[in-house]
Coordinates of C-alpha atoms in Angstrom, one line a residue:
M1 CA 0.2 -0.3 -0.1
K2 CA 1.4 3.7 -1.3
P3 CA 2.1 6.0 2.5
L4 CA -1.1 6.9 3.9
H5 CA 1.1 10.5 5.1
F6 CA 1.0 8.0 9.0
A7 CA 3.5 8.9 10.7
L8 CA 2.9 13.1 9.8
L9 CA -0.6 11.6 11.2
A10 CA 0.3 9.7 14.2
G11 CA 2.4 13.1 14.8
L12 CA -0.3 15.5 14.8
L13 CA -2.6 13.2 18.1
S14 CA 0.9 12.7 19.5
L15 CA 0.5 13.1 23.0
S16 CA 3.6 13.9 24.1
I17 CA 4.6 14.5 28.3
G18 CA 5.4 18.2 27.7
V19 CA 3.5 20.7 28.4
G20 CA 3.2 24.8 26.5
M21 CA 5.5 27.5 28.3
K22 CA 2.3 28.8 30.4
S23 CA 1.4 25.6 31.2
G24 CA 4.9 24.3 32.3
Q25 CA 5.6 27.3 33.8
L26 CA 2.5 27.5 35.8
L27 CA 3.1 24.0 37.1
Q28 CA 6.9 24.8 37.4
N29 CA 5.8 28.1 39.8
R30 CA 2.6 25.8 41.7
L31 CA 4.6 23.2 43.1
A32 CA 7.4 26.0 44.0
E33 CA 4.6 27.2 46.4
Y34 CA 4.0 24.2 47.8
R35 CA 7.1 23.8 48.2
Q36 CA 7.2 26.4 50.3
Q37 CA 3.6 25.8 52.4
D38 CA 5.9 22.5 52.9
E39 CA 8.9 23.9 53.9
A40 CA 6.6 26.6 56.9
V41 CA 4.8 23.3 57.7
A42 CA 8.6 21.8 58.2
L43 CA 9.3 24.3 60.5
Q44 CA 6.6 24.2 62.7
Q45 CA 6.9 21.1 62.8
P46 CA 10.2 19.5 63.0
N47 CA 9.6 15.7 63.0
S48 CA 7.2 15.8 60.0
R49 CA 7.8 14.3 56.4
L50 CA 8.9 17.7 53.8
Y51 CA 7.7 15.8 50.1
I52 CA 5.8 17.7 47.2
P53 CA 2.5 16.4 47.7
F54 CA 1.8 14.5 44.5
N55 CA -1.6 13.5 45.6
N56 CA -5.0 15.1 43.5
D57 CA -6.3 18.1 45.3
T58 CA -3.5 19.8 43.8
L59 CA -2.3 20.8 40.4
S60 CA 0.6 19.4 40.1
G61 CA -0.8 15.8 41.2
N62 CA -2.8 16.4 38.9
Y63 CA -1.2 16.1 36.1
L64 CA 1.5 13.9 37.1
A65 CA -2.2 11.3 38.3
A66 CA -3.1 12.3 34.4
H67 CA 0.0 11.5 32.6
F68 CA 0.4 8.2 34.9
A69 CA -3.4 7.1 34.0
Q70 CA -1.9 7.8 30.6
T71 CA 0.5 5.7 30.0
Q72 CA -1.0 2.8 31.7
Y73 CA -4.1 3.5 29.1
D74 CA -6.6 4.7 31.5
W75 CA -7.2 7.2 29.3
Q76 CA -10.7 8.7 31.3
A77 CA -9.0 9.0 34.6
A78 CA -6.2 10.7 32.4
T79 CA -9.3 13.4 31.8
T80 CA -10.8 13.6 34.6
F81 CA -7.0 14.6 36.5
L82 CA -6.2 17.1 33.1
D83 CA -10.1 18.7 33.8
K84 CA -8.8 19.3 37.6
V85 CA -5.6 21.2 35.6
L86 CA -7.3 22.6 33.1
A87 CA -9.8 24.1 35.7
S88 CA -6.6 25.6 37.7
G89 CA -6.0 28.9 36.1
D90 CA -6.3 30.0 32.3
P91 CA -4.0 27.1 30.8
D92 CA -2.1 27.8 26.5
S93 CA -4.2 25.4 23.8
Q94 CA -0.8 22.8 23.5
L95 CA -2.9 21.7 27.2
I96 CA -6.5 21.8 26.2
R97 CA -5.9 20.3 23.0
R98 CA -4.1 17.5 25.2
T99 CA -6.9 16.4 27.5
M100 CA -8.2 17.2 23.8
V101 CA -7.7 14.3 22.2
I102 CA -6.7 12.1 25.4
A103 CA -11.0 12.8 25.7
M104 CA -12.2 11.5 22.4
G105 CA -10.0 8.1 23.0
S106 CA -11.3 7.3 26.4
G107 CA -15.2 7.8 24.5
D108 CA -16.7 11.3 25.6
T109 CA -17.0 12.4 22.6
T110 CA -19.3 15.6 24.2
R111 CA -15.9 16.7 26.4
A112 CA -13.8 16.7 23.6
F113 CA -15.6 18.5 21.0
A114 CA -16.3 21.7 24.5
L115 CA -13.1 21.7 24.7
A116 CA -11.8 21.1 21.0
N117 CA -14.8 24.7 21.2
S118 CA -11.9 26.0 23.9
L119 CA -9.2 25.4 20.9
L120 CA -10.7 27.6 19.0
Q121 CA -10.7 30.3 20.5
K122 CA -7.8 30.0 20.9
E123 CA -6.3 29.1 17.9
P124 CA -8.9 29.7 15.1
T125 CA -7.6 27.6 12.3
N126 CA -6.1 24.4 14.6
P127 CA -7.0 21.5 12.3
L128 CA -7.3 19.2 15.0
G129 CA -10.1 21.3 16.7
L130 CA -11.8 22.0 13.0
M131 CA -11.5 18.4 12.0
F132 CA -13.6 16.6 15.7
I133 CA -16.6 19.9 15.0
S134 CA -16.7 18.8 11.4
I135 CA -16.8 15.4 12.6
K136 CA -19.2 17.0 15.4
Q137 CA -21.2 18.2 12.3
L138 CA -21.4 15.9 9.6
Q139 CA -23.2 13.4 12.6
A140 CA -26.5 16.2 13.0
Q141 CA -26.0 16.0 9.0
E142 CA -25.0 19.5 8.7
F143 CA -23.9 19.0 6.2
N144 CA -23.1 22.6 5.0
E145 CA -21.1 24.0 7.9
A146 CA -19.4 20.7 8.3
K147 CA -18.2 22.1 4.3
E148 CA -17.7 25.6 6.4
T149 CA -15.7 23.8 9.2
I150 CA -13.3 21.0 7.0
N151 CA -13.0 24.2 4.6
K152 CA -11.5 26.6 7.0
I153 CA -8.5 24.0 7.4
P154 CA -5.7 25.2 6.4
T155 CA -3.0 23.5 3.7
S156 CA -1.2 21.2 6.0
E157 CA 0.4 17.7 5.4
N158 CA -1.0 16.2 9.1
V159 CA -4.0 16.3 7.4
D160 CA -3.8 16.5 4.1
F161 CA -5.0 13.2 3.8
I162 CA -8.1 13.5 5.9
V163 CA -10.0 17.1 5.0
P164 CA -10.5 15.4 1.3
V165 CA -12.3 11.9 2.8
V166 CA -14.3 14.4 4.8
R167 CA -14.6 16.8 2.2
G168 CA -16.1 13.9 -0.3
W169 CA -18.3 12.7 1.1
L170 CA -19.3 16.1 2.1
D171 CA -19.9 16.5 -1.3
A172 CA -21.6 12.8 -1.4
A173 CA -24.1 14.6 0.1
T174 CA -25.2 16.6 -1.9
G175 CA -24.5 14.2 -5.1
T176 CA -20.6 15.5 -6.5
L177 CA -17.5 12.7 -6.2
D178 CA -14.9 14.6 -7.7
E179 CA -13.1 11.3 -7.9
G180 CA -9.2 13.2 -8.4
R181 CA -8.9 14.6 -5.1
L182 CA -9.1 10.7 -2.7
K183 CA -6.3 9.4 -4.9
D184 CA -3.6 9.6 -1.6
G185 CA -2.9 5.6 -0.8
S186 CA -6.2 2.4 -1.2
I187 CA -8.2 4.1 1.8
H188 CA -9.0 7.3 -0.8
L189 CA -9.9 5.0 -3.8
Y190 CA -12.4 2.6 -1.2
Q191 CA -13.8 5.8 -1.1
A192 CA -13.7 7.0 -4.2
I193 CA -15.2 3.9 -4.6
F194 CA -18.1 4.2 -2.4
I195 CA -19.0 7.7 -2.7
A196 CA -19.7 6.5 -6.8
D197 CA -21.8 3.8 -5.8
Y198 CA -23.4 5.9 -3.0
I199 CA -24.0 9.1 -5.6
K200 CA -25.4 6.0 -8.6
R201 CA -22.1 6.7 -10.7
P202 CA -21.2 2.4 -11.4
D203 CA -19.8 3.6 -15.0
I204 CA -16.6 4.6 -12.9
I205 CA -16.1 2.2 -10.4
E206 CA -14.5 -0.8 -12.0
Y207 CA -12.1 2.8 -13.7
L208 CA -11.3 3.2 -9.6
I209 CA -10.7 -0.4 -9.3
E210 CA -8.4 -0.4 -11.7
I211 CA -6.6 2.2 -9.9
A212 CA -6.5 0.7 -6.9
L213 CA -4.8 -2.5 -7.7
K214 CA -2.3 -0.7 -8.9
V215 CA -1.2 0.3 -5.5
D216 CA 2.5 -1.2 -3.8
Q217 CA 1.9 -3.7 -1.9
L218 CA -1.3 -4.3 -1.2
T219 CA -2.7 -6.8 0.7
V220 CA -5.0 -9.6 1.8
Q221 CA -7.5 -7.4 2.8
D222 CA -7.2 -4.9 0.0
L223 CA -7.1 -7.7 -2.6
D224 CA -10.4 -9.0 -1.1
K225 CA -11.8 -6.1 -0.8
L226 CA -11.1 -5.0 -4.2
G227 CA -12.5 -8.5 -5.3
D228 CA -16.4 -7.9 -3.3
F229 CA -16.4 -4.3 -5.1
Y230 CA -15.9 -6.4 -8.9
V231 CA -18.8 -8.9 -7.6
H232 CA -21.1 -5.8 -6.8
I233 CA -20.4 -4.4 -10.3
G234 CA -21.2 -7.7 -11.6
K235 CA -17.8 -8.7 -12.8
P236 CA -17.3 -12.1 -11.0
E237 CA -14.7 -13.4 -12.8
K238 CA -12.8 -10.6 -12.3
A239 CA -12.4 -11.5 -9.0
L240 CA -11.8 -14.9 -9.5
P241 CA -7.9 -13.9 -10.3
L242 CA -8.1 -12.0 -6.9
Y243 CA -9.7 -14.2 -5.0
E244 CA -7.1 -17.0 -5.9
K245 CA -4.1 -14.2 -5.3
I246 CA -5.9 -14.6 -1.6
L247 CA -5.3 -18.2 -0.9
S248 CA -2.8 -18.6 -2.1
A249 CA -1.1 -16.5 0.0
V250 CA -3.7 -17.3 2.8
P251 CA -4.6 -21.2 2.0
G252 CA -7.5 -22.6 3.1
E253 CA -9.0 -19.5 4.5
A254 CA -12.4 -20.1 4.4
S255 CA -14.4 -16.9 3.7
I256 CA -12.2 -16.8 0.6
I257 CA -13.1 -20.9 -0.8
T258 CA -17.0 -19.9 -0.2
K259 CA -16.6 -17.2 -2.9
V260 CA -14.8 -18.6 -5.0
N261 CA -17.0 -21.5 -5.0
A262 CA -19.0 -19.9 -5.9
I263 CA -18.5 -18.3 -8.4
N264 CA -17.4 -21.4 -10.3
T265 CA -20.0 -22.9 -9.4
K266 CA -22.8 -19.8 -10.4
L267 CA -24.8 -19.3 -7.3
P268 CA -25.0 -15.5 -5.6
I269 CA -22.4 -13.7 -3.3
N270 CA -23.9 -11.2 -1.5
N271 CA -20.4 -9.7 0.4
F272 CA -20.3 -5.6 -0.9
K273 CA -21.7 -3.4 1.3
G274 CA -22.7 -0.5 0.2
V275 CA -23.0 3.5 2.3
K276 CA -26.2 4.3 3.8
T277 CA -25.0 8.1 5.2
P278 CA -22.2 10.1 4.4
Q279 CA -21.8 9.4 8.2
D280 CA -21.3 6.4 7.4
G281 CA -18.8 6.1 4.8
V282 CA -15.9 9.2 6.5
A283 CA -16.6 6.6 9.2
I284 CA -16.0 3.4 7.5
A285 CA -12.9 6.0 6.1
M286 CA -11.8 6.6 10.5
G287 CA -12.2 2.8 11.5
D288 CA -10.2 1.9 8.1
M289 CA -7.3 4.5 10.0
S290 CA -6.9 3.5 13.3
E291 CA -6.2 -0.2 11.3
T292 CA -3.2 0.7 9.6
L293 CA -2.2 2.4 12.8
F294 CA -3.2 0.0 14.7
Q295 CA -1.2 -2.6 12.6
E296 CA 1.5 0.1 12.6
Y297 CA 1.6 0.6 16.8
S298 CA 0.5 4.3 17.1
D299 CA -2.5 2.9 19.4
D300 CA -2.9 6.1 20.6
S301 CA -3.7 8.1 17.0
A302 CA -5.8 4.3 16.3
R303 CA -8.0 4.5 19.5
V304 CA -9.4 8.2 19.3
F305 CA -9.7 7.5 15.0
A306 CA -11.6 4.5 16.5
Q307 CA -13.3 6.2 18.5
M308 CA -14.9 9.0 16.0
S309 CA -16.1 6.0 13.9
I310 CA -18.3 4.9 16.1
F311 CA -19.8 8.3 17.1
L312 CA -20.4 8.4 13.7
N313 CA -22.0 5.3 13.4
P314 CA -22.1 3.4 16.7
A315 CA -23.1 0.5 15.0
M316 CA -19.6 -0.3 13.9
T317 CA -17.6 -3.1 14.7
E318 CA -14.7 -2.7 13.9
P319 CA -13.0 0.2 15.2
R320 CA -14.1 -1.4 18.9
I321 CA -11.7 -5.1 18.1
V322 CA -9.0 -2.1 18.0
M323 CA -10.2 -0.9 20.5
A324 CA -10.1 -4.4 22.3
E325 CA -6.7 -5.4 20.8
I326 CA -5.4 -2.3 21.9
A327 CA -5.6 -3.0 25.5
A328 CA -5.0 -6.5 25.2
R329 CA -2.6 -4.9 23.9
H330 CA -1.5 -3.0 27.6
D331 CA -3.3 -5.9 29.6
R332 CA -5.9 -3.7 29.7
L333 CA -7.7 -6.9 29.9
D334 CA -11.3 -6.2 31.8
D335 CA -11.2 -3.8 29.0
A336 CA -10.6 -5.5 26.0
I337 CA -12.7 -8.7 27.6
T338 CA -16.2 -6.2 27.8
F339 CA -14.8 -3.9 23.8
Y340 CA -15.0 -7.6 22.1
Q341 CA -18.2 -8.5 24.8
G342 CA -19.4 -5.7 23.6
V343 CA -20.1 -6.8 19.4
P344 CA -23.7 -6.9 19.2
A345 CA -24.4 -10.8 18.3
G346 CA -27.2 -9.6 14.7
S347 CA -23.0 -8.8 13.6
E348 CA -20.6 -10.6 11.5
D349 CA -18.1 -9.8 13.3
Y350 CA -19.9 -11.3 16.5
V351 CA -18.6 -14.9 17.0
R352 CA -14.9 -13.9 16.1
A353 CA -14.9 -11.4 18.9
H354 CA -16.9 -13.0 21.6
R355 CA -13.8 -15.9 21.0
R356 CA -11.1 -13.6 21.6
A357 CA -12.5 -12.3 24.6
A358 CA -13.5 -15.8 25.1
D359 CA -9.2 -16.5 24.7
L360 CA -8.7 -13.3 26.9
L361 CA -10.9 -14.6 29.7
E362 CA -8.3 -17.7 29.6
D363 CA -5.2 -15.3 29.8
A364 CA -7.8 -14.0 32.9
D365 CA -7.0 -17.0 34.7
R366 CA -11.2 -16.9 34.5
T367 CA -11.4 -20.4 32.8
D368 CA -15.0 -20.7 34.1
D369 CA -16.1 -17.2 32.3
A370 CA -14.0 -18.1 29.3
L371 CA -16.3 -21.4 28.8
K372 CA -19.3 -20.2 29.6
E373 CA -19.1 -16.8 26.3
L374 CA -17.8 -19.9 24.0
D375 CA -20.7 -22.1 25.3
K376 CA -23.5 -19.2 24.1
I377 CA -21.1 -19.7 19.8
I378 CA -21.9 -23.0 20.4
E379 CA -25.4 -22.7 21.0
T380 CA -26.3 -19.9 18.8
H381 CA -24.5 -20.5 16.3
N382 CA -23.5 -24.4 16.0
D383 CA -19.4 -23.2 15.6
A384 CA -16.7 -25.9 15.1
E385 CA -13.7 -23.2 16.3
A386 CA -15.4 -22.7 19.2
M387 CA -15.9 -26.3 20.1
M388 CA -12.3 -26.6 19.3
Q389 CA -11.1 -23.6 21.6
A390 CA -13.5 -25.4 24.9
G391 CA -11.5 -28.5 23.9
D392 CA -8.1 -26.9 24.0
I393 CA -8.7 -24.6 26.8
Y394 CA -10.0 -28.2 29.2
R395 CA -7.0 -30.2 27.3
R396 CA -4.6 -27.7 29.5
T397 CA -6.4 -27.9 32.2
E398 CA -5.8 -31.2 31.7
D399 CA -9.4 -32.4 31.5
F400 CA -9.2 -34.7 28.3
K401 CA -11.9 -36.7 28.4
K402 CA -14.1 -33.3 28.3
A403 CA -11.0 -31.7 25.9
L404 CA -12.2 -35.2 23.3
A405 CA -16.6 -34.5 23.9
Y406 CA -15.5 -30.9 22.5
Y407 CA -13.3 -31.8 19.8
D408 CA -15.6 -34.9 18.6
R409 CA -18.4 -32.3 18.2
A410 CA -16.5 -30.3 16.5
A411 CA -15.4 -32.5 13.7
A412 CA -19.3 -33.5 13.5
T413 CA -20.4 -30.6 12.0
F414 CA -17.8 -31.5 9.2
G415 CA -19.6 -34.4 8.7
E416 CA -17.1 -37.3 7.0
T417 CA -14.4 -35.5 6.7
I418 CA -12.7 -32.9 8.5
P419 CA -11.9 -29.8 6.3
P420 CA -7.3 -29.8 5.0
Q421 CA -7.6 -25.8 7.2
Y422 CA -9.5 -27.5 10.3
W423 CA -6.4 -29.9 10.0
T424 CA -5.6 -28.9 13.9
L425 CA -8.9 -30.9 14.8
Y426 CA -6.4 -34.2 14.2
Y427 CA -3.5 -32.8 16.4
V428 CA -5.3 -32.0 19.5
R429 CA -7.3 -34.6 19.3
G430 CA -4.4 -37.0 18.6
M431 CA -3.1 -35.6 21.7
A432 CA -6.4 -35.4 23.8
Y433 CA -7.0 -39.6 22.7
E434 CA -3.3 -40.1 23.7
R435 CA -3.4 -38.6 27.1
L436 CA -6.5 -40.9 27.1
K437 CA -4.6 -43.2 26.8
Q438 CA -6.3 -44.7 23.7
W439 CA -3.3 -45.1 21.8
D440 CA -4.5 -46.3 18.2
K441 CA -7.4 -43.4 18.4
A442 CA -3.8 -41.2 18.9
E443 CA -2.0 -42.3 16.2
A444 CA -4.7 -42.0 13.7
D445 CA -5.2 -38.4 14.1
L446 CA -1.2 -37.9 14.7
K447 CA -0.4 -39.0 11.6
A448 CA -3.8 -38.2 9.5
A449 CA -1.8 -33.9 10.6
L450 CA 1.3 -35.0 9.4
A451 CA -1.1 -35.8 5.8
F452 CA -1.6 -32.7 6.3
Q453 CA 1.1 -30.6 8.0
P454 CA 3.9 -33.4 7.3
E455 CA 6.8 -29.8 7.5
N456 CA 5.5 -29.1 11.0
P457 CA 7.9 -29.5 13.5
L458 CA 4.9 -30.1 16.1
V459 CA 3.3 -32.8 15.1
L460 CA 6.6 -33.8 13.5
N461 CA 7.9 -33.4 17.1
Y462 CA 4.5 -35.1 18.4
L463 CA 4.3 -38.2 16.9
G464 CA 8.0 -39.5 17.2
Y465 CA 8.0 -38.7 20.7
A466 CA 5.3 -40.4 22.0
W467 CA 6.3 -43.5 19.3
A468 CA 10.3 -43.2 20.5
D469 CA 8.6 -42.8 24.5
Q470 CA 6.7 -46.4 24.2
G471 CA 10.1 -48.0 22.7
V472 CA 7.8 -48.8 18.9
N473 CA 9.7 -47.3 15.3
L474 CA 12.3 -46.3 16.6
D475 CA 14.0 -45.4 13.0
E476 CA 11.4 -43.6 11.7
S477 CA 10.9 -41.6 15.0
L478 CA 14.4 -40.4 14.7
A479 CA 14.0 -40.0 11.3
M480 CA 10.7 -37.5 12.5
I481 CA 12.9 -35.7 15.4
R482 CA 15.7 -35.0 13.7
K483 CA 14.0 -32.9 10.5
A484 CA 11.8 -31.0 13.4
V485 CA 14.4 -30.1 14.8
S486 CA 15.8 -28.7 11.9
L487 CA 12.7 -27.1 11.2
S488 CA 12.9 -25.6 15.0
P489 CA 15.9 -25.3 16.7
D490 CA 15.4 -23.6 20.1
D491 CA 12.2 -25.1 20.6
G492 CA 13.4 -26.7 24.3
Y493 CA 10.7 -29.8 23.9
I494 CA 12.0 -30.9 20.2
T495 CA 15.6 -30.1 20.7
D496 CA 14.4 -33.1 24.2
S497 CA 12.4 -35.3 21.8
L498 CA 15.5 -36.1 20.3
G499 CA 17.7 -36.8 22.7
W500 CA 15.4 -38.8 23.9
V501 CA 14.7 -41.0 21.1
L502 CA 18.3 -41.3 20.6
Y503 CA 18.8 -43.1 24.5
R504 CA 15.7 -45.0 23.8
R505 CA 17.8 -46.4 20.9
G506 CA 20.8 -46.9 23.1
N507 CA 23.2 -44.4 22.0
F508 CA 23.6 -42.5 26.0
Q509 CA 26.8 -40.8 24.7
E510 CA 24.3 -39.3 21.7
A511 CA 22.2 -38.1 23.4
V512 CA 23.7 -36.9 26.3
P513 CA 24.0 -32.9 24.1
H514 CA 20.7 -32.8 22.7
L515 CA 19.8 -33.2 26.2
E516 CA 21.8 -30.6 27.2
R517 CA 20.5 -28.0 24.8
A518 CA 17.1 -29.2 25.8
V519 CA 17.7 -27.8 29.4
E520 CA 19.5 -24.7 28.1
L521 CA 16.6 -23.3 26.5
L522 CA 13.7 -25.4 29.5
P523 CA 16.7 -24.6 32.5
Y524 CA 13.2 -25.7 35.2
D525 CA 11.2 -28.7 32.5
S526 CA 11.1 -31.5 35.5
T527 CA 10.2 -33.5 32.9
I528 CA 13.7 -31.9 30.0
N529 CA 16.0 -32.2 33.8
D530 CA 14.3 -36.0 34.1
H531 CA 15.7 -37.3 31.3
L532 CA 19.1 -35.4 30.8
G533 CA 19.8 -37.1 34.3
D534 CA 18.8 -40.6 33.1
A535 CA 21.5 -40.5 30.3
Y536 CA 24.0 -38.4 32.6
W537 CA 23.4 -42.3 34.4
R538 CA 24.2 -44.3 31.7
V539 CA 27.5 -42.7 30.2
G540 CA 28.3 -43.1 34.4
R541 CA 28.0 -38.8 35.2
K542 CA 26.2 -40.6 38.2
L543 CA 27.3 -37.4 40.0
E544 CA 25.7 -34.3 37.6
A545 CA 22.9 -37.3 37.2
R546 CA 21.4 -37.4 40.9
F547 CA 21.4 -33.0 40.2
Q548 CA 19.4 -33.4 37.0
W549 CA 16.6 -35.4 39.1
E550 CA 17.3 -33.1 42.8
R551 CA 15.9 -30.8 40.0
A552 CA 14.0 -32.4 38.1
K553 CA 12.1 -33.0 41.6
A554 CA 11.9 -29.7 42.7
N555 CA 9.9 -28.2 39.4
A556 CA 7.5 -31.5 38.9
E557 CA 3.9 -31.5 39.4
D558 CA 3.2 -35.1 38.1
P559 CA 2.9 -37.4 41.3
E560 CA 4.0 -40.3 39.0
L561 CA 6.9 -38.3 37.5
L562 CA 7.4 -37.9 41.3
A563 CA 7.2 -41.3 42.7
E564 CA 9.9 -42.3 39.9
I565 CA 11.8 -39.1 40.4
Q566 CA 12.6 -40.0 43.6
K567 CA 13.6 -43.9 43.3
K568 CA 15.8 -42.7 40.9
L569 CA 17.5 -40.5 43.6
A570 CA 17.1 -44.1 46.1
E571 CA 19.0 -46.1 43.6
G572 CA 19.2 -45.7 40.8
L573 CA 19.0 -46.5 37.4
S574 CA 18.5 -51.6 37.0
D575 CA 20.8 -52.2 34.3
K576 CA 17.7 -53.5 33.1
G577 CA 16.8 -50.7 31.0
D578 CA 14.4 -48.0 31.8
V579 CA 10.1 -48.9 32.7
R580 CA 7.9 -46.3 32.5
E581 CA 4.4 -44.6 30.6
A582 CA 5.0 -42.6 28.3
R583 CA 4.6 -39.2 28.8
T584 CA 4.0 -37.7 25.6
Q585 CA 5.0 -33.4 26.1
A586 CA 4.5 -31.2 23.1
S587 CA 5.6 -26.9 23.3
D588 CA 2.9 -24.1 24.3
D589 CA 4.2 -23.2 21.0
T590 CA 1.0 -24.8 19.4
P591 CA -0.7 -24.9 17.1
V592 CA -4.4 -24.5 18.8
K593 CA -3.9 -21.5 20.3
Q594 CA -4.6 -18.8 17.9

């Protein structure tokens, strides 16, 4: 995609700690006043401690509290504290502007617009203040007033990308389109296409699509949108190669496969959603900007654009998802969960959003709530991925019977054959079968997963390790695990598997360096420490073996493993070899929890 000046845009909305000279001097003066007051108190009360009172009853306290709240992504609190700073005197425009932006980012649009008016009293041509007011007027369908406001914005590279979008939709409100104005990147071109459709000008839509296809570095999302545009104007044959290009980059993408199949069988595709009002059009543009800014880690700016998008069209779900991901990125899991759970049942993003909420609930150690969230999706949508996700949670909590029940339910939704894009279902169900000691079924599922993913190191490792730990198919398991190590050399579990299969073959000396490497990668894994201890014992390094077994004992949670380790510490290893049950393991970095 052509550069969209997002770095400049992010700079326009940057929320640095610095304040203007007037506010900064005011803060310095107030701090000096409080220091003098404290010194006076200290003279009167010799045992009192001299301090600068950073509490929310002081200018300095409110300012610093606002900054801290902002860094913690609690923007509602930041707005409250900054309002107190503003009320303490005659603030300069930079502090007003900062508070205005934070208020918008927190969703307090009423406060943001009031501050925009205050800012414009001090700086009548402030670009951001004018932009905020024009958005308010657009939402109120005051199109002429919005045009007057947007035309006051001075030419600036910081706003040149935003202004044409708003102006284009204001023109569309009166039935006109200047397609030459919207040309700076894919977002502009998408908006031009939406406007052309809104004012019933299909004659230029194909022309605009062809221009958009020439934009550099189109993403799969871009190609998907352009394909949908082609279908909308009755050109599915031109959409087909775009969808096929997506599948070459993202094999097995279910939604694209559905579109391709529909085109090939001449079935209708209803993917295009036109824009009904100018404010909805700008809301889409703001939402697209917020998503791009989020992808570029400009989270402050992304948050502001997302909130403007929601203000213009409260039914928009994409900016809510951006807000949720921003919150999750900054470890505000409760906020993120609330955003996701707020996506309504009628939205096409409902299932995806609530699955993600369940994912975050599990991350927050609220496993029961996560399962309830998934059960709601399963009940209302019979969603196979939600069933798999619930199965994964039960598998991770070692309730393998319930995990298997959910995996079987997911498999049943596909009929007789699990589609290739859901190959992970074979993998995770195979793990559940293996832990339930139903090895024949486990082996069949793991082989099926390997048939779909012959180069996947995790599948190679799991099946190869299981064979090795049972002492069967040792040549094949060795070849598989060597291949897995070559594909993922820094995975401690896979490296351990290679050492362990060599150990089970009796190649004790060769096993040691691989097991030592595994312990370097995962020094506190009890099973890996146990394996290295066994190998050390077999090569005569018995003191080091006992040291590794002690480490394994300290970290062991499995009662059976702990009993084995204690026995070895007391008696060592017999010359008859190991007698133990299989303890197949897999890296936590599995293709299960996406």
